[in-house]
Amino acid sequence: MADTTPHTPPPKPQPLLPDTVPRSHYTSQRDYQTGDLTLGRIAVLKDLGRYLQVPFDCLAECIGSAAPQQDLHRTRNKLITDGILLHNASGLQWKEFPSPPAKSLMSEEKTFQPLVNVISKILEAVMECAVSCVANPMGTPLSDRNNTSRPDGFLVLGDANTADKIHWFDIAVPFEFKKSRDSKAVLDNEQKIIWSLHNIMREDPLRRFTFGITIEDTHLRLWLSNRACLAVAQPIDFLKDIDAVISLFYALGSVTKEGLGWDPTVERLSDGNYKFAVGTERFITTRPISTHGADSMVGRGTRVYEAKDAAGKKVAIKDSWRDIGRDSEGDISRAIIDSIQEKLGEKQAAVAEQYFVSVQVYEDVTISGARDETVNPMKGAKDDGAFKWTTIVVDPILSEIRHLPSTGNVPNSGQPVLTRGIIRRNNDAIPCRVHTRIVFHDVGVMVQDVTCLADNLSCLSGGLKALYYMHKAGWVHRDFSVGNVIWVVNENRCIGKLGDFEYAKKVDSNASHDVRMGTMQFMALEVENQEYLFQPPGASGNDYPDPLGTIPADFVCCTFPSFRMNFLHDIESVWWAFVWVFFYHTNTPDMGYSLDELDAQWTQYQMAFPGAIGQSSRQNFFTNDGVLRRACHTLSAACRSVGVGGIVFFARALLESYREAEKLYPSLVLDASLLEHTHEMASAYLEHAQKLAKAGGIILCPVPVLRNQKRTISEVETSPTPQARKKRRA
């Protein structure tokens, strides 16, 4: 008898969400790394892209609870008694500012100098105040990053008058002042305060966030920078909003170091190393491994150090900030191994684990009993819609003026012009990040720093093997680069291991997150373009019939799949890393290369790794066999004999795999046989190059280093001697 009981129909399968669009880090590119202050500021602004505008009261509340009314009255009365505040017909007035700064005939420095006295008097009213005020400092603050910028003033930890020299580590709140309130003054202040906030966050591992203050004429704005966003308060009038000014600086003076952004779970040691807490355990660093992740104002802010645990065992510790909706790297790493064990069995999982960086302990940072998260600038707001995003568009104006950078002499590419525009919300919520730490058993050298070519290629092979097991278990890594494969050397063996699983996810996962900051030098072309590029002509079937023919009766317009990363994209990233090893390096510098030869190779490197998304040269490099072959001929003879075959034929094999996967587009054929075949080919080309490299005993030298050496020698050889210069004058 048929079952007539009504049933709920099964839910329709939900389409997989597209992967988040990758974004490049401008602070990882050459302009920023030159040390030129102007180029650095432009890179930071491009990276940042936008900031958040919020009501003043909301951002002020992020400092801490407002000053009690009795303290506010007491401080105001003291300022009146001391003659800092005067009564006039319209109410209270700062004695030293009888008129707006814009009307002052004095310099900016002298115009705002009295503000130090105002702030200092407010701070004097605070019991156990931890900061003091400095304006127009005579010297540039000390910097471990060769930063040559100098704020117009700042709040500094301790008594500034007793300090021999102020370091950026000690600056609590930087200031920027302008007499004018026109758009040029506002944008100049913004550019400078953003750089100061950026420098504090990149330079000091102890800083979780930092505040800043800008004044244009009478408009005072409060800034907050953390790893989730940059926020600025709507301005108050510092000549009229007397109580707001008193309350602001009273709060900055009374808040703890933790409230000003310092991290109590990290201690700076006298030898320049750091002591990190991970739960109840303590780890003392011995050297930095990678800290460039902290250069971007918004993002993970990743710093990695070699360290020792309490027993003296060598470990690696990673400090970073993940998206609040994302699993921790430790959890993801464990889930990958569990998936491998579930799908491939315990024996295969045991083999696979040796190719993954091993986790010792991981935990979110806890401060005062609470998980450390980035502060919401709208905390406590009555109207959660009272914020708006403002875009930053940087358009450098070329200049013939040369500029002295903090390191080296680099031409000035012009002052950045910022164009501001409001981004309507469109459910664009305020992001939040969680502070987390993870400790690894394995300590090694990143493949980018391995100088023996054979070891370098062996390290990449280890990373590829880790990807193989991930792919077999249904995962993609999504961020393979020369910075997250490490060469581990111990008593028993040397092996390449893959790490950095923060972006890894299952191929069928619907988890989506904020814009991903990819490592663009190693990004697969389809990931860069966010579309499938290798389907053959006509693969879309009857999507668009010939308009001169007869439209079939059964014609249905195809629906195209959302773009998602797959295992081929990870393998292509390995190819880009393979290419990077050969084009960024040459063999030892005593081989007599000319500067022209090195320049030719470096030109091809820039074609392959242009430092920006959307450059056609990169696609040509991968897909055009002739372009790739000609590029390989700029390599040194020794490197060419090892790498050229693998580079060219590895690319061909990948292109064939892409076409096979997309031959039935919009359907994708990503089956087990294609996975096995592509991995087999990739592994074979790497291993073949590795054997050749071992036979040649090649030691690598970075091309930029050798070019600079050659250029310096060339300049010395072509410069006239002192005697020749005298004769020329005569």
mmCIF file of N, CA and C in Angstrom, residues 17 24 35 94 120 125 275 318-319 407 416 419 453 456 485 487 550 643 653 678 719:
data_model
loop_
_atom_site.group_PDB
_atom_site.id
_atom_site.type_symbol
_atom_site.label_atom_id
_atom_site.label_comp_id
_atom_site.label_asym_id
_atom_site.label_seq_id
_atom_site.Cartn_x
_atom_site.Cartn_y
_atom_site.Cartn_z
ATOM 1 N N LEU A 17 28.687 29.704 -2.354
ATOM 2 C CA LEU A 17 28.996 31.126 -2.457
ATOM 3 C C LEU A 17 30.335 31.317 -3.159
ATOM 4 N N SER A 24 45.517 43.077 -2.978
ATOM 5 C CA SER A 24 46.966 43.097 -2.819
ATOM 6 C C SER A 24 47.355 43.967 -1.635
ATOM 7 N N GLY A 35 61.867 52.563 1.707
ATOM 8 C CA GLY A 35 62.117 53.428 2.859
ATOM 9 C C GLY A 35 61.794 54.874 2.576
ATOM 10 N N TRP A 94 39.419 79.717 26.345
ATOM 11 C CA TRP A 94 40.833 79.453 26.622
ATOM 12 C C TRP A 94 41.601 80.767 26.524
ATOM 13 N N SER A 120 48.504 69.961 29.440
ATOM 14 C CA SER A 120 49.297 69.603 30.623
ATOM 15 C C SER A 120 48.558 69.936 31.910
ATOM 16 N N ALA A 125 45.496 67.382 36.735
ATOM 17 C CA ALA A 125 44.338 67.128 37.596
ATOM 18 C C ALA A 125 44.043 65.641 37.743
ATOM 19 N N LYS A 275 58.904 38.660 25.539
ATOM 20 C CA LYS A 275 58.332 37.519 26.254
ATOM 21 C C LYS A 275 56.821 37.513 25.999
ATOM 22 N N LYS A 318 53.637 32.659 16.685
ATOM 23 C CA LYS A 318 52.969 33.532 15.708
ATOM 24 C C LYS A 318 51.877 34.321 16.422
ATOM 25 N N ASP A 319 51.933 35.633 16.282
ATOM 26 C CA ASP A 319 50.956 36.540 16.884
ATOM 27 C C ASP A 319 50.183 37.195 15.747
ATOM 28 N N THR A 407 65.881 55.577 4.110
ATOM 29 C CA THR A 407 66.995 54.710 3.763
ATOM 30 C C THR A 407 67.171 54.769 2.258
ATOM 31 N N PRO A 416 50.825 62.552 -2.499
ATOM 32 C CA PRO A 416 49.543 61.910 -2.778
ATOM 33 C C PRO A 416 48.386 62.875 -2.605
ATOM 34 N N THR A 419 41.228 61.704 -2.448
ATOM 35 C CA THR A 419 39.871 62.095 -2.795
ATOM 36 C C THR A 419 38.921 61.310 -1.921
ATOM 37 N N LEU A 453 70.063 26.073 -3.903
ATOM 38 C CA LEU A 453 68.981 25.854 -4.868
ATOM 39 C C LEU A 453 68.359 24.469 -4.710
ATOM 40 N N ASN A 456 66.177 24.528 -1.765
ATOM 41 C CA ASN A 456 65.027 25.376 -2.070
ATOM 42 C C ASN A 456 63.953 24.584 -2.810
ATOM 43 N N VAL A 485 56.145 28.195 3.301
ATOM 44 C CA VAL A 485 56.761 26.867 3.239
ATOM 45 C C VAL A 485 58.120 27.001 3.892
ATOM 46 N N TRP A 487 61.830 25.294 5.494
ATOM 47 C CA TRP A 487 62.837 24.239 5.388
ATOM 48 C C TRP A 487 63.293 23.901 6.800
ATOM 49 N N THR A 550 19.036 29.737 -36.914
ATOM 50 C CA THR A 550 17.737 29.476 -36.290
ATOM 51 C C THR A 550 17.940 29.161 -34.822
ATOM 52 N N GLY A 643 66.461 24.991 -14.472
ATOM 53 C CA GLY A 643 65.066 25.365 -14.327
ATOM 54 C C GLY A 643 64.237 25.503 -15.568
ATOM 55 N N ALA A 653 51.746 21.673 -18.636
ATOM 56 C CA ALA A 653 50.928 20.647 -17.994
ATOM 57 C C ALA A 653 49.755 21.269 -17.234
ATOM 58 N N THR A 678 47.716 15.857 -12.322
ATOM 59 C CA THR A 678 48.345 17.180 -12.214
ATOM 60 C C THR A 678 49.403 17.188 -11.107
ATOM 61 N N SER A 719 83.121 57.563 -12.305
ATOM 62 C CA SER A 719 83.239 58.883 -11.688
ATOM 63 C C SER A 719 84.654 59.412 -11.896
#
